[in-house]
JSON list of C-alpha atoms in Angstrom, two decimals:
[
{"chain": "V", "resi": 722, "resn": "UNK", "atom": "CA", "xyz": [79.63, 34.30, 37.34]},
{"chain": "V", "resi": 723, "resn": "UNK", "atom": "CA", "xyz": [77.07, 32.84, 39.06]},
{"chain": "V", "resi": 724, "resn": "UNK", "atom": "CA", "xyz": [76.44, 33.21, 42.43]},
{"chain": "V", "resi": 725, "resn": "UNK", "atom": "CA", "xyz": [77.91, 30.34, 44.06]},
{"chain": "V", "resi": 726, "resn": "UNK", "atom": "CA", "xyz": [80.81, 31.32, 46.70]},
{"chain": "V", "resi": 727, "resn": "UNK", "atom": "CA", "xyz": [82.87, 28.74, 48.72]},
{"chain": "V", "resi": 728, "resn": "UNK", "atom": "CA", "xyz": [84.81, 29.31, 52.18]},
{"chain": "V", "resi": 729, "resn": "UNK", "atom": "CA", "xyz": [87.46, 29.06, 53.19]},
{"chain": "V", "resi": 730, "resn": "UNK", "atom": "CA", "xyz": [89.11, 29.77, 50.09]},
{"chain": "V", "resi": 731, "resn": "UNK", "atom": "CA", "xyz": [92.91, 27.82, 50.98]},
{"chain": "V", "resi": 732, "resn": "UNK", "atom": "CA", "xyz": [93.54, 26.06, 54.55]},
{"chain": "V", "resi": 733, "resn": "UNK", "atom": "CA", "xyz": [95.97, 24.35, 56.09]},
{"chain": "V", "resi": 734, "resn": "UNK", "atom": "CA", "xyz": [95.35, 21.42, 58.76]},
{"chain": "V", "resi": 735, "resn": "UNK", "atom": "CA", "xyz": [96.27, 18.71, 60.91]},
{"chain": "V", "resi": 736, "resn": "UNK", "atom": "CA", "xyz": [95.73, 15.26, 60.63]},
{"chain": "V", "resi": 737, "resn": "UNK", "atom": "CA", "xyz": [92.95, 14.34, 62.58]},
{"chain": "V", "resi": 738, "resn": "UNK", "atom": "CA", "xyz": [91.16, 17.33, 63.28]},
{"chain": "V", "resi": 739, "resn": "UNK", "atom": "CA", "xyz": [87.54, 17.68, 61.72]},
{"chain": "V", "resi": 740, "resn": "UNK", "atom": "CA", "xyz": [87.14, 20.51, 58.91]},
{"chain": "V", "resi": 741, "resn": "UNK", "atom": "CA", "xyz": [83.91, 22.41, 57.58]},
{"chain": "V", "resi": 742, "resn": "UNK", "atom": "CA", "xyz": [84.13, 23.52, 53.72]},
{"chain": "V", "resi": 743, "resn": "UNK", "atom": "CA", "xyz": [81.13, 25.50, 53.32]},
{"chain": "V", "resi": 744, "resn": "UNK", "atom": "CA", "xyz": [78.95, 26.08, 49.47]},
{"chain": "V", "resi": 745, "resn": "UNK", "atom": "CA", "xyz": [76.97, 29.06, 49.28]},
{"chain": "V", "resi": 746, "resn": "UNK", "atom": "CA", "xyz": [74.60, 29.93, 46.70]},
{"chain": "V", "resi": 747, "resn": "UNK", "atom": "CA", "xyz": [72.32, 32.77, 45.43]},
{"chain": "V", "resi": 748, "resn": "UNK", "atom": "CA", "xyz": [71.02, 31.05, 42.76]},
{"chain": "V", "resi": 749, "resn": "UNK", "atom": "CA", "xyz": [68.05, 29.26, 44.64]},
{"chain": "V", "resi": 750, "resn": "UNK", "atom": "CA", "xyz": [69.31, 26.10, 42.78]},
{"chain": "V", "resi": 751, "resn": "UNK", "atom": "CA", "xyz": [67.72, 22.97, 44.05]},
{"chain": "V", "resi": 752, "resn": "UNK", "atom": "CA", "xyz": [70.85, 20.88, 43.30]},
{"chain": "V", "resi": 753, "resn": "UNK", "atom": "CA", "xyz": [74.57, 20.95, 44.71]},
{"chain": "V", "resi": 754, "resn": "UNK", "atom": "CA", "xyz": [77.50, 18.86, 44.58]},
{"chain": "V", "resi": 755, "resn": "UNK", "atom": "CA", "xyz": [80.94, 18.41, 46.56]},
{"chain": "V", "resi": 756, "resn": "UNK", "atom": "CA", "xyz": [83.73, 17.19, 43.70]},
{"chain": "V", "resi": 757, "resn": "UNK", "atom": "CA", "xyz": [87.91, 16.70, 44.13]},
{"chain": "V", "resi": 758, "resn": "UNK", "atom": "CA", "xyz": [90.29, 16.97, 42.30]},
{"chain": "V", "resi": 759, "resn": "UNK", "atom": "CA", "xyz": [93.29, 15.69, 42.56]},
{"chain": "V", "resi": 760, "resn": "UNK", "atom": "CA", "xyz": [96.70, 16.30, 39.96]},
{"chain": "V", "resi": 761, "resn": "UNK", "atom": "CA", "xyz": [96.35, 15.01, 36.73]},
{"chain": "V", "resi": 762, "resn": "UNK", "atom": "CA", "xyz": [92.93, 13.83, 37.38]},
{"chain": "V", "resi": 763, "resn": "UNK", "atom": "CA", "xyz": [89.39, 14.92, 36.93]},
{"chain": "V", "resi": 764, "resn": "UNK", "atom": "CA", "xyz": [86.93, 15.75, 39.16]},
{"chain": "V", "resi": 765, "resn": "UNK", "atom": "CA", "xyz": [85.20, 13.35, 41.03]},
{"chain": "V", "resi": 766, "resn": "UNK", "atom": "CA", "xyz": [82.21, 13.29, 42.87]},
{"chain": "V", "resi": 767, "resn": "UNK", "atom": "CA", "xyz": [81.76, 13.10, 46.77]},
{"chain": "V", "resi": 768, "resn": "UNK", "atom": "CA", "xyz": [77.98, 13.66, 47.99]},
{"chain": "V", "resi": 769, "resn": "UNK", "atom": "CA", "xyz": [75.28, 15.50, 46.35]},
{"chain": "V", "resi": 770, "resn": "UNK", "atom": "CA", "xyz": [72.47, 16.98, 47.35]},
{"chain": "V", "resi": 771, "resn": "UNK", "atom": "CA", "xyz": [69.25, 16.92, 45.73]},
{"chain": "V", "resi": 772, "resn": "UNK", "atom": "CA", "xyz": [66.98, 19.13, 48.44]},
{"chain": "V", "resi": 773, "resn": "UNK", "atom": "CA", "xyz": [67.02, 20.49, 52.10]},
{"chain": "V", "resi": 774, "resn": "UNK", "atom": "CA", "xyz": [67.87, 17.96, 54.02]},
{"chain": "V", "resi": 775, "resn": "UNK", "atom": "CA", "xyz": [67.96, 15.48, 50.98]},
{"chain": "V", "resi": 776, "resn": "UNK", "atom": "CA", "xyz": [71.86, 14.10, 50.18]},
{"chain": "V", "resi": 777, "resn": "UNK", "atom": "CA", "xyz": [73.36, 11.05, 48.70]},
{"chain": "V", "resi": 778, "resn": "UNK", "atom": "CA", "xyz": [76.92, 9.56, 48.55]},
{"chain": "V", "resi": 779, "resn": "UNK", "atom": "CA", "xyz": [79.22, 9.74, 45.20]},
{"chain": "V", "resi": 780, "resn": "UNK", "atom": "CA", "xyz": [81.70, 8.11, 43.68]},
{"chain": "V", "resi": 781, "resn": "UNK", "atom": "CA", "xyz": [84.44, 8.62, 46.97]},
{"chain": "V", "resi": 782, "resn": "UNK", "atom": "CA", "xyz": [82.71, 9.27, 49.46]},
{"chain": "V", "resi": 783, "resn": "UNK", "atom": "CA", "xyz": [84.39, 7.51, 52.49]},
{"chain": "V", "resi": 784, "resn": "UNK", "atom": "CA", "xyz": [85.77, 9.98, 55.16]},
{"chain": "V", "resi": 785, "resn": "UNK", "atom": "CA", "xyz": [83.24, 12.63, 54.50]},
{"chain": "V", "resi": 786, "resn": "UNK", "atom": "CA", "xyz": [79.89, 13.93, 55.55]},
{"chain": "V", "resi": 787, "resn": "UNK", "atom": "CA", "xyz": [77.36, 16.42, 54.21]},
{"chain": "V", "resi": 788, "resn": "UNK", "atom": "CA", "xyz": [74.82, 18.57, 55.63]},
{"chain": "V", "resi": 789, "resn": "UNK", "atom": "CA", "xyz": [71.83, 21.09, 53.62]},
{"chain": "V", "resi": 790, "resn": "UNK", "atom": "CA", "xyz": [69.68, 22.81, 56.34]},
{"chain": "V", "resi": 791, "resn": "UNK", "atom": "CA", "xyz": [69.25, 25.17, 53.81]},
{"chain": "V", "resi": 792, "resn": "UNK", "atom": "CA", "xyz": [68.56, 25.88, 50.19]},
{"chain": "V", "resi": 793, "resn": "UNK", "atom": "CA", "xyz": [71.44, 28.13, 50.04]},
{"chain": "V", "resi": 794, "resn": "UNK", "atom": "CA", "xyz": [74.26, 26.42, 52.11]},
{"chain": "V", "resi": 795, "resn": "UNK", "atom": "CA", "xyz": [75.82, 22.97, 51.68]},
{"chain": "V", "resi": 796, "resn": "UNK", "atom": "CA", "xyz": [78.36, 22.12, 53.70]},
{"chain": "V", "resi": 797, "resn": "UNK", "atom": "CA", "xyz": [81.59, 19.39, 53.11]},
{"chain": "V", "resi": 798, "resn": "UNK", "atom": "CA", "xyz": [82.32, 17.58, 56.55]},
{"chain": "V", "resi": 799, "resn": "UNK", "atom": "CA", "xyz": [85.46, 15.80, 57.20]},
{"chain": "V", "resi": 800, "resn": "UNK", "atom": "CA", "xyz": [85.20, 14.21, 60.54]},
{"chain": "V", "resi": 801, "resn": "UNK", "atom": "CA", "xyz": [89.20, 13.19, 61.04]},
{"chain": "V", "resi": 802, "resn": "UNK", "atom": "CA", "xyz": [91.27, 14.52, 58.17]},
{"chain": "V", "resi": 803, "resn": "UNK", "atom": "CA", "xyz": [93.88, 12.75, 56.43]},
{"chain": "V", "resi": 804, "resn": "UNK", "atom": "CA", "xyz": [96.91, 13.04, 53.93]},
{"chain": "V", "resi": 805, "resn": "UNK", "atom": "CA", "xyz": [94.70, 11.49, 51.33]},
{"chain": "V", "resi": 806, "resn": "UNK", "atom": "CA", "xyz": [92.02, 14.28, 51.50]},
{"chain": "V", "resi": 807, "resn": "UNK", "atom": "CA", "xyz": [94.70, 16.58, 50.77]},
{"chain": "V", "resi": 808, "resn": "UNK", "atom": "CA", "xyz": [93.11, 17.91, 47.55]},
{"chain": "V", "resi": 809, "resn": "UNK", "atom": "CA", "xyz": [91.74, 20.72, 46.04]},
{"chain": "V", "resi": 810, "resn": "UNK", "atom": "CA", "xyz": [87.27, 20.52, 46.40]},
{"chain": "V", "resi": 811, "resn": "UNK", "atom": "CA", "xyz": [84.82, 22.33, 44.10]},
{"chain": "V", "resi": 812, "resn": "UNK", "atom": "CA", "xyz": [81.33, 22.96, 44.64]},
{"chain": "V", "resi": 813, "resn": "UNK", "atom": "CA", "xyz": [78.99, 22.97, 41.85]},
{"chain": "V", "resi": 814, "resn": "UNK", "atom": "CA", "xyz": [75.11, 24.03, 41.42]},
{"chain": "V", "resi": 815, "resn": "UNK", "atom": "CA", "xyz": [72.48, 23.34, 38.93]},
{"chain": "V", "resi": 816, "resn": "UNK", "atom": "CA", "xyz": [68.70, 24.22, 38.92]},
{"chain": "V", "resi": 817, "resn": "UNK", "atom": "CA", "xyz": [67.93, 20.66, 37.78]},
{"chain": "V", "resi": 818, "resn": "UNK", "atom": "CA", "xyz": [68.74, 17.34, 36.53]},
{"chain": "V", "resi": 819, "resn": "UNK", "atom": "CA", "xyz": [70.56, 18.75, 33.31]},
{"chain": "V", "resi": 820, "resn": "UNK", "atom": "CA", "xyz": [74.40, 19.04, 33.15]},
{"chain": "V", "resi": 821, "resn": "UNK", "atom": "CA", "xyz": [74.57, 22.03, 30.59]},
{"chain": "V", "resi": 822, "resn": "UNK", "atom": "CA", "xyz": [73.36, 24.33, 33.47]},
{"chain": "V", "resi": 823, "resn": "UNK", "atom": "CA", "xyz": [75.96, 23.15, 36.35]},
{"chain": "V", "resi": 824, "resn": "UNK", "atom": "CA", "xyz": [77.86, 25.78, 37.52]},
{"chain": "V", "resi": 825, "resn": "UNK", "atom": "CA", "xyz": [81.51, 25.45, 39.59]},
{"chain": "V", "resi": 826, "resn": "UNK", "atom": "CA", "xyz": [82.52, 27.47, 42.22]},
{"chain": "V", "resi": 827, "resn": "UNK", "atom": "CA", "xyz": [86.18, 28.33, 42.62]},
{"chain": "V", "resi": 828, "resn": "UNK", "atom": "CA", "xyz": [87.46, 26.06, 44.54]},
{"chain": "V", "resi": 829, "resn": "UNK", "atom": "CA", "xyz": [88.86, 25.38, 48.35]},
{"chain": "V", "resi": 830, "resn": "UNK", "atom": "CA", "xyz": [92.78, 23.95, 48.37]},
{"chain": "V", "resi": 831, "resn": "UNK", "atom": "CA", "xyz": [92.89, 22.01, 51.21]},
{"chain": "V", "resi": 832, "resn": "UNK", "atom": "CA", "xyz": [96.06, 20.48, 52.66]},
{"chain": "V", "resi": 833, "resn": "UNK", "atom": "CA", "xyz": [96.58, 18.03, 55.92]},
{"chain": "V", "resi": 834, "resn": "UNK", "atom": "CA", "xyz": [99.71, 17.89, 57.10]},
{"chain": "L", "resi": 1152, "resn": "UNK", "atom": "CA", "xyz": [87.27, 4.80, 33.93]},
{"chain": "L", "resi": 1153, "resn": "UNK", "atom": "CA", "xyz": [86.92, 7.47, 31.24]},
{"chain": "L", "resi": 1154, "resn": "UNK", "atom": "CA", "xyz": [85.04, 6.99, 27.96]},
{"chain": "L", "resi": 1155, "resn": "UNK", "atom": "CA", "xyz": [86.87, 9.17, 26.09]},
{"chain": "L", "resi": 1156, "resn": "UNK", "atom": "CA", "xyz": [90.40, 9.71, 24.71]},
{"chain": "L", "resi": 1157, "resn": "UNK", "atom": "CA", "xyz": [92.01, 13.24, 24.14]},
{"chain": "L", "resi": 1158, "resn": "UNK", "atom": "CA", "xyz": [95.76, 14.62, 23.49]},
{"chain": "L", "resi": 1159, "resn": "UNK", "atom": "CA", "xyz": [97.53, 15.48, 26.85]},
{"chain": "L", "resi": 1160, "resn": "UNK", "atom": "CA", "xyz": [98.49, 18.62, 25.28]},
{"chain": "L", "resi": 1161, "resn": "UNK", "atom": "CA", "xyz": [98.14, 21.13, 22.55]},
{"chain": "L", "resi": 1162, "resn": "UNK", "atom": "CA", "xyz": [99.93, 24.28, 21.13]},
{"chain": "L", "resi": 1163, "resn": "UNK", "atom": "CA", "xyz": [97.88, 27.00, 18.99]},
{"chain": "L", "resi": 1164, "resn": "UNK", "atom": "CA", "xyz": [99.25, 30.78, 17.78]},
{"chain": "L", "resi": 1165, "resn": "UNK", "atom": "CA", "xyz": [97.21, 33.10, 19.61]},
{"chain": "L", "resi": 1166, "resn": "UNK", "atom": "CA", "xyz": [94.54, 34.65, 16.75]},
{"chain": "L", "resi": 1167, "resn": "UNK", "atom": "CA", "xyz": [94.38, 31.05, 15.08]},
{"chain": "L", "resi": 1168, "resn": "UNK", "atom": "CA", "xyz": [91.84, 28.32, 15.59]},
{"chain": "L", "resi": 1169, "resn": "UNK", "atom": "CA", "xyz": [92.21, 25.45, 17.89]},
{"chain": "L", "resi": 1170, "resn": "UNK", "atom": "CA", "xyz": [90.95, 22.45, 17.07]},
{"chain": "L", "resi": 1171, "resn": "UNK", "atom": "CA", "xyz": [90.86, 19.86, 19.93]},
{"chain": "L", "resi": 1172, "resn": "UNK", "atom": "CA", "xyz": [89.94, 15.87, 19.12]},
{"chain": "L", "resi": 1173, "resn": "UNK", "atom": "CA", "xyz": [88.61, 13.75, 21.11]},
{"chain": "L", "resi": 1174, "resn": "UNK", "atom": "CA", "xyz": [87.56, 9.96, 20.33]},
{"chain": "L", "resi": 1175, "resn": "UNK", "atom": "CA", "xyz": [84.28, 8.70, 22.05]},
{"chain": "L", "resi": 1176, "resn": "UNK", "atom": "CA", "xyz": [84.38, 5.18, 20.29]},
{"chain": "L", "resi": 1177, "resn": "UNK", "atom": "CA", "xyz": [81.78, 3.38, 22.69]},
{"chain": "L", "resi": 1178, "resn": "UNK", "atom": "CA", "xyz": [79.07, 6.63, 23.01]},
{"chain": "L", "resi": 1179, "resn": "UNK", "atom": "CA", "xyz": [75.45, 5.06, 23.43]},
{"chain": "L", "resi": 1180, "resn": "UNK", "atom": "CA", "xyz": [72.92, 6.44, 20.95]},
{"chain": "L", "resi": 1181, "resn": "UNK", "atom": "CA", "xyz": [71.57, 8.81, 23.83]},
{"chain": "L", "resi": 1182, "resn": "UNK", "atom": "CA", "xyz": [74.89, 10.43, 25.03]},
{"chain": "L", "resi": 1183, "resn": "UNK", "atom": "CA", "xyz": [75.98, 13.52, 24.15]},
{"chain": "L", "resi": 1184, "resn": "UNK", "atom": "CA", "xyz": [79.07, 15.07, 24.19]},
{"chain": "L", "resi": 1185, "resn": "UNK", "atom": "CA", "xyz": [80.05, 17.58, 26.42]},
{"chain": "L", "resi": 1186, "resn": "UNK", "atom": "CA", "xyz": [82.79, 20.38, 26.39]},
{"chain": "L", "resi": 1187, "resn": "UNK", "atom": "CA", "xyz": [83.90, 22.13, 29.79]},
{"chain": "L", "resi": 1188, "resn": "UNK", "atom": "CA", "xyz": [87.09, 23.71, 30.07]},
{"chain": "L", "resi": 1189, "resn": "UNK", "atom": "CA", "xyz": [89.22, 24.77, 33.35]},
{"chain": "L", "resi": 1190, "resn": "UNK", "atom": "CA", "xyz": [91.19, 27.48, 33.58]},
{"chain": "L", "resi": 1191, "resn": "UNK", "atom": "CA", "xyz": [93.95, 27.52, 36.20]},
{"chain": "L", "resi": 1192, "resn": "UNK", "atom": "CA", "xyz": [92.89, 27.33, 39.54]},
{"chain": "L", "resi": 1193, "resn": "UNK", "atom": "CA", "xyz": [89.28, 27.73, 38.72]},
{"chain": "L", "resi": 1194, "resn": "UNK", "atom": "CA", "xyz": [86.45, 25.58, 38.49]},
{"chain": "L", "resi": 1195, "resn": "UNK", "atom": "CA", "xyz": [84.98, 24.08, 35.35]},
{"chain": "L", "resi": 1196, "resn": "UNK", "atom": "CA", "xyz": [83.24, 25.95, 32.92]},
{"chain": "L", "resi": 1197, "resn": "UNK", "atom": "CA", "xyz": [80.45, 24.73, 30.25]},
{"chain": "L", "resi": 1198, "resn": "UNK", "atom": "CA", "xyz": [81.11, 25.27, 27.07]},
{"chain": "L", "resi": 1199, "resn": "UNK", "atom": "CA", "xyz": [79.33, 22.99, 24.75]},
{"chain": "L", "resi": 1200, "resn": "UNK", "atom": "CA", "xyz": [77.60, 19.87, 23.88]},
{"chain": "L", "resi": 1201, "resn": "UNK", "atom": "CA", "xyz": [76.21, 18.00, 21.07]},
{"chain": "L", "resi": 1202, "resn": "UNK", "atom": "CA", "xyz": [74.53, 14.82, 20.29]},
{"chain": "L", "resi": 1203, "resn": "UNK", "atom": "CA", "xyz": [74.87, 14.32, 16.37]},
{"chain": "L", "resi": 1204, "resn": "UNK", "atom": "CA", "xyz": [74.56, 17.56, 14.87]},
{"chain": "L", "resi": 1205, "resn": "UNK", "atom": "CA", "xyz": [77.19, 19.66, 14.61]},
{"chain": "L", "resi": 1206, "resn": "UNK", "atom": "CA", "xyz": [76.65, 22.78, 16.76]},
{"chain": "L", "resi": 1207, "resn": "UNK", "atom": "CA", "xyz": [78.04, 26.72, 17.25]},
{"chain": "L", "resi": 1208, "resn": "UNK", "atom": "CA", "xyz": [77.57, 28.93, 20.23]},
{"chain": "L", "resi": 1209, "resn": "UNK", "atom": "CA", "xyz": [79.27, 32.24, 21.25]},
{"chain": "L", "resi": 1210, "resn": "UNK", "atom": "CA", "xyz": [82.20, 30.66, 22.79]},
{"chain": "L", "resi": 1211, "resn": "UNK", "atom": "CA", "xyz": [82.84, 27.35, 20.26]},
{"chain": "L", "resi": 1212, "resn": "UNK", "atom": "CA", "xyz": [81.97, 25.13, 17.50]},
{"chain": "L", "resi": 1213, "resn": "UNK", "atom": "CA", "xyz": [81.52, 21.38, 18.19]},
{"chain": "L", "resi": 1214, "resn": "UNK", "atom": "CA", "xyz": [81.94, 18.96, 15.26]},
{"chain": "L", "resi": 1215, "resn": "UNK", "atom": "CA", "xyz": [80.99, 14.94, 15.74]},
{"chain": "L", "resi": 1216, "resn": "UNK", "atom": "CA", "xyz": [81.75, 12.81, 12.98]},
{"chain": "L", "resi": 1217, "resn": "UNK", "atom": "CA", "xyz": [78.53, 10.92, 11.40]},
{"chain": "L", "resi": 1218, "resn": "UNK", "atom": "CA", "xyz": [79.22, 7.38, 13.30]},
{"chain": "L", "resi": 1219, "resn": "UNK", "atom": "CA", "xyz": [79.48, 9.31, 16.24]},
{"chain": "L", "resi": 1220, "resn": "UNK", "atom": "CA", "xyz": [82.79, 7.90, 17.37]},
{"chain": "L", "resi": 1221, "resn": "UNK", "atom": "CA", "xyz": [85.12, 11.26, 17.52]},
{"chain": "L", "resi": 1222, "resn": "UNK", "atom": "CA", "xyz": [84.33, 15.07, 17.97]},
{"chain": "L", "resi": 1223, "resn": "UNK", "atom": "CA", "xyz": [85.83, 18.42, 17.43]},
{"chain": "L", "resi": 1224, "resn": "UNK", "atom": "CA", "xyz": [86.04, 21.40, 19.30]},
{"chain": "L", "resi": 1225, "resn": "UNK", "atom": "CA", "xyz": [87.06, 24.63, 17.14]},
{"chain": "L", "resi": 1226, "resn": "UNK", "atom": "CA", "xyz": [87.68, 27.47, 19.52]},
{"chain": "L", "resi": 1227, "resn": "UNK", "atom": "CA", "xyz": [87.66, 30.03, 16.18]},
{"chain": "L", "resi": 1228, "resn": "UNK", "atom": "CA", "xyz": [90.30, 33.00, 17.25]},
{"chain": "L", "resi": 1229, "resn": "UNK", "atom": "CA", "xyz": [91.91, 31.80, 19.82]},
{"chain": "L", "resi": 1230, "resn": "UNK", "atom": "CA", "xyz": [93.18, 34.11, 22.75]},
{"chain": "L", "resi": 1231, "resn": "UNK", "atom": "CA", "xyz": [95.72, 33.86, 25.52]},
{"chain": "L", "resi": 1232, "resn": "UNK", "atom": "CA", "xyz": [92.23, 33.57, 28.24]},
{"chain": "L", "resi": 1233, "resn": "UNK", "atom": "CA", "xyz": [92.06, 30.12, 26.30]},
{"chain": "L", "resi": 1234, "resn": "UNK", "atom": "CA", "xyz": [94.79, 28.84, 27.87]},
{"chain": "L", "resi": 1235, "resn": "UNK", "atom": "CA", "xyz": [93.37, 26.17, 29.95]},
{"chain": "L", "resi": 1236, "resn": "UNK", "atom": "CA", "xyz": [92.65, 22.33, 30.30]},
{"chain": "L", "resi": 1237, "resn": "UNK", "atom": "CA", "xyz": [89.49, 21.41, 27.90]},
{"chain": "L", "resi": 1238, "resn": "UNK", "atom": "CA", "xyz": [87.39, 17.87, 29.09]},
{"chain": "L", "resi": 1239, "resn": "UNK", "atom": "CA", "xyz": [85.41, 16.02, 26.53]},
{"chain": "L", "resi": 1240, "resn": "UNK", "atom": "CA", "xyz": [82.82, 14.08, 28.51]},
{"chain": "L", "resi": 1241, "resn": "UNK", "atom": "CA", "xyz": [80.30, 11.59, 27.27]},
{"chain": "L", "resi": 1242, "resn": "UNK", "atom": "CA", "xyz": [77.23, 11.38, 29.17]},
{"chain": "L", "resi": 1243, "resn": "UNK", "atom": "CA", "xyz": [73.03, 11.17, 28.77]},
{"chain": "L", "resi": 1244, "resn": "UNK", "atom": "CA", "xyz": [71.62, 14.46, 28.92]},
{"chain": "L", "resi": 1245, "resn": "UNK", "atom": "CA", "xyz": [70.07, 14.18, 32.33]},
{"chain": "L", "resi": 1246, "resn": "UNK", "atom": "CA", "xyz": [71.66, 13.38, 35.19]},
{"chain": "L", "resi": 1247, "resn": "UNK", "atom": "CA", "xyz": [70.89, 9.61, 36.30]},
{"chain": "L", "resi": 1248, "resn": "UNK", "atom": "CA", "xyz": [71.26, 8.17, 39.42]},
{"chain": "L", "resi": 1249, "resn": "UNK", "atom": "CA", "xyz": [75.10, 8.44, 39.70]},
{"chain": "L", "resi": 1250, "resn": "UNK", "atom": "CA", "xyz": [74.63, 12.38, 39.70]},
{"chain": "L", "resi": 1251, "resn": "UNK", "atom": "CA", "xyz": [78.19, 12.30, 37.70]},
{"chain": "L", "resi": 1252, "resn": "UNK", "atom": "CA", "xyz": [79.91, 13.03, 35.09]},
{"chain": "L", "resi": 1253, "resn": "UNK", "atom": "CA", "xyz": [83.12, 11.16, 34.29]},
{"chain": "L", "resi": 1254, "resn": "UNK", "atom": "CA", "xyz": [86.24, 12.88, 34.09]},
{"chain": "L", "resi": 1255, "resn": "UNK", "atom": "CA", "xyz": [89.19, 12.27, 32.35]},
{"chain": "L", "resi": 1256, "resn": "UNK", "atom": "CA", "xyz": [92.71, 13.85, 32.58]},
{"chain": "L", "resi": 1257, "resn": "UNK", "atom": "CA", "xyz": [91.83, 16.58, 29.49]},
{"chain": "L", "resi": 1258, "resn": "UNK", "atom": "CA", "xyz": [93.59, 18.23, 27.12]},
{"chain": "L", "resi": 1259, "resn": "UNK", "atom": "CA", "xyz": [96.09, 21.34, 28.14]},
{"chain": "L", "resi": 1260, "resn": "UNK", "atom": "CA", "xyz": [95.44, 23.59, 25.17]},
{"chain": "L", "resi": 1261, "resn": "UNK", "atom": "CA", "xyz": [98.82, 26.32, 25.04]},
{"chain": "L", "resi": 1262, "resn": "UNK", "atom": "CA", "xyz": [97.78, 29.74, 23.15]},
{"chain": "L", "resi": 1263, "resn": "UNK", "atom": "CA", "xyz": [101.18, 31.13, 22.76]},
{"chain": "L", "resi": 1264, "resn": "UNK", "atom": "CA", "xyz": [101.24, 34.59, 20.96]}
]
């Protein structure tokens, strides 16, 4: 697998608290994405992240933030969860702009309750 | 929305080949198509992708009809580790400014043995 690892792995919160999904990769890969996925449906993009420091929003990405201080680390921010974010999030990585070399992480289940 | 349509699910003997359709009727002349698959409670994994030849790598063969409008994936022998939810996804080969792919629901390919 390649060497992309995200934490936490499952969590439980409340609604309105602010949670921290973190991406980490070995890879040195200049791109990485935050996706859901919700049942039944595909994934769907929240931010990317194109450099250090360098991010842009996707297709849903109301209710969350994104931060790259690093080459290695991208982190997921929701500022006040809710129900709706209840989902499961992958984190993907790719050296450049070419979608045969993406790679997924495993995945962080995330419920608010 | 989607751009392309696939079976919700599929059966195939275990040692057999599985053949999965999927219609693409409104590809551009510079998409390809794109296989990923997802096993349970992983993230996405490549598998193949095509433009208008047909093409073979160590893990499938992807067949797209001359007009372009429908493709094939053949996983050869199938196994029970094939068990999983197969995406067809149309898309340019770089990533544009959307940084996405679009998702659909997939196929849920059954090896039973």
């Amino acid at each position: 697998d390649a060497g992309i690892t995200q934490s936490p792995r499952h969590k439980v919160t409340e609604t309105g608290t602010p949670v921290t999904l973190r991406c980490h990769q070995t890879e040195n890969h200049r791109y990485m994405y935050w996706y859901r996925q919700d049942p039944g449906h595909g994934l769907r993009l929240i931010h990317y992240s194109y450099g250090v420091k360098d991010t842009d929003k996707g297709e849903v990405s109301d209710g969350y933030s994104v931060s790259r201080s690093k080459t290695e680390d991208f982190l997921l921010t929701l500022e006040s969860a809710t129900s709706s974010q209840t989902s499961v999030y992958f984190c993907a990585i790719s050296p450049g702009q070419v979608w045969t070399e993406a790679f997924f992480g495993q995945g962080t289940r995330l419920t608010v309750v | 929305d989607a751009k392309t349509t696939q079976p919700p699910s599929m059966d195939c003997a275990e040692g057999r080949a599985a053949n999965l359709p999927c219609n693409h009727s409104t590809i551009s002349g510079n998409e390809y198509v794109y296989w990923y698959r997802q096993i349970h409670s992983q993230g996405p994994q490549y598998i193949i992708h095509g433009l208008k030849n047909n093409e073979t790598n160590e893990m499938a063969s992807l067949i797209i009809t001359e007009d372009r409008k429908s493709s094939t994936l053949i996983l050869p022998h199938a196994t029970l580790r094939d068990t999983a939810v197969y995406y067809c996804i149309v898309r340019a080969l770089e990533m544009d400014s959307n940084y996405q792919l679009i998702w659909g629901a997939g196929t849920k390919l059954i090896i039973k043995p």
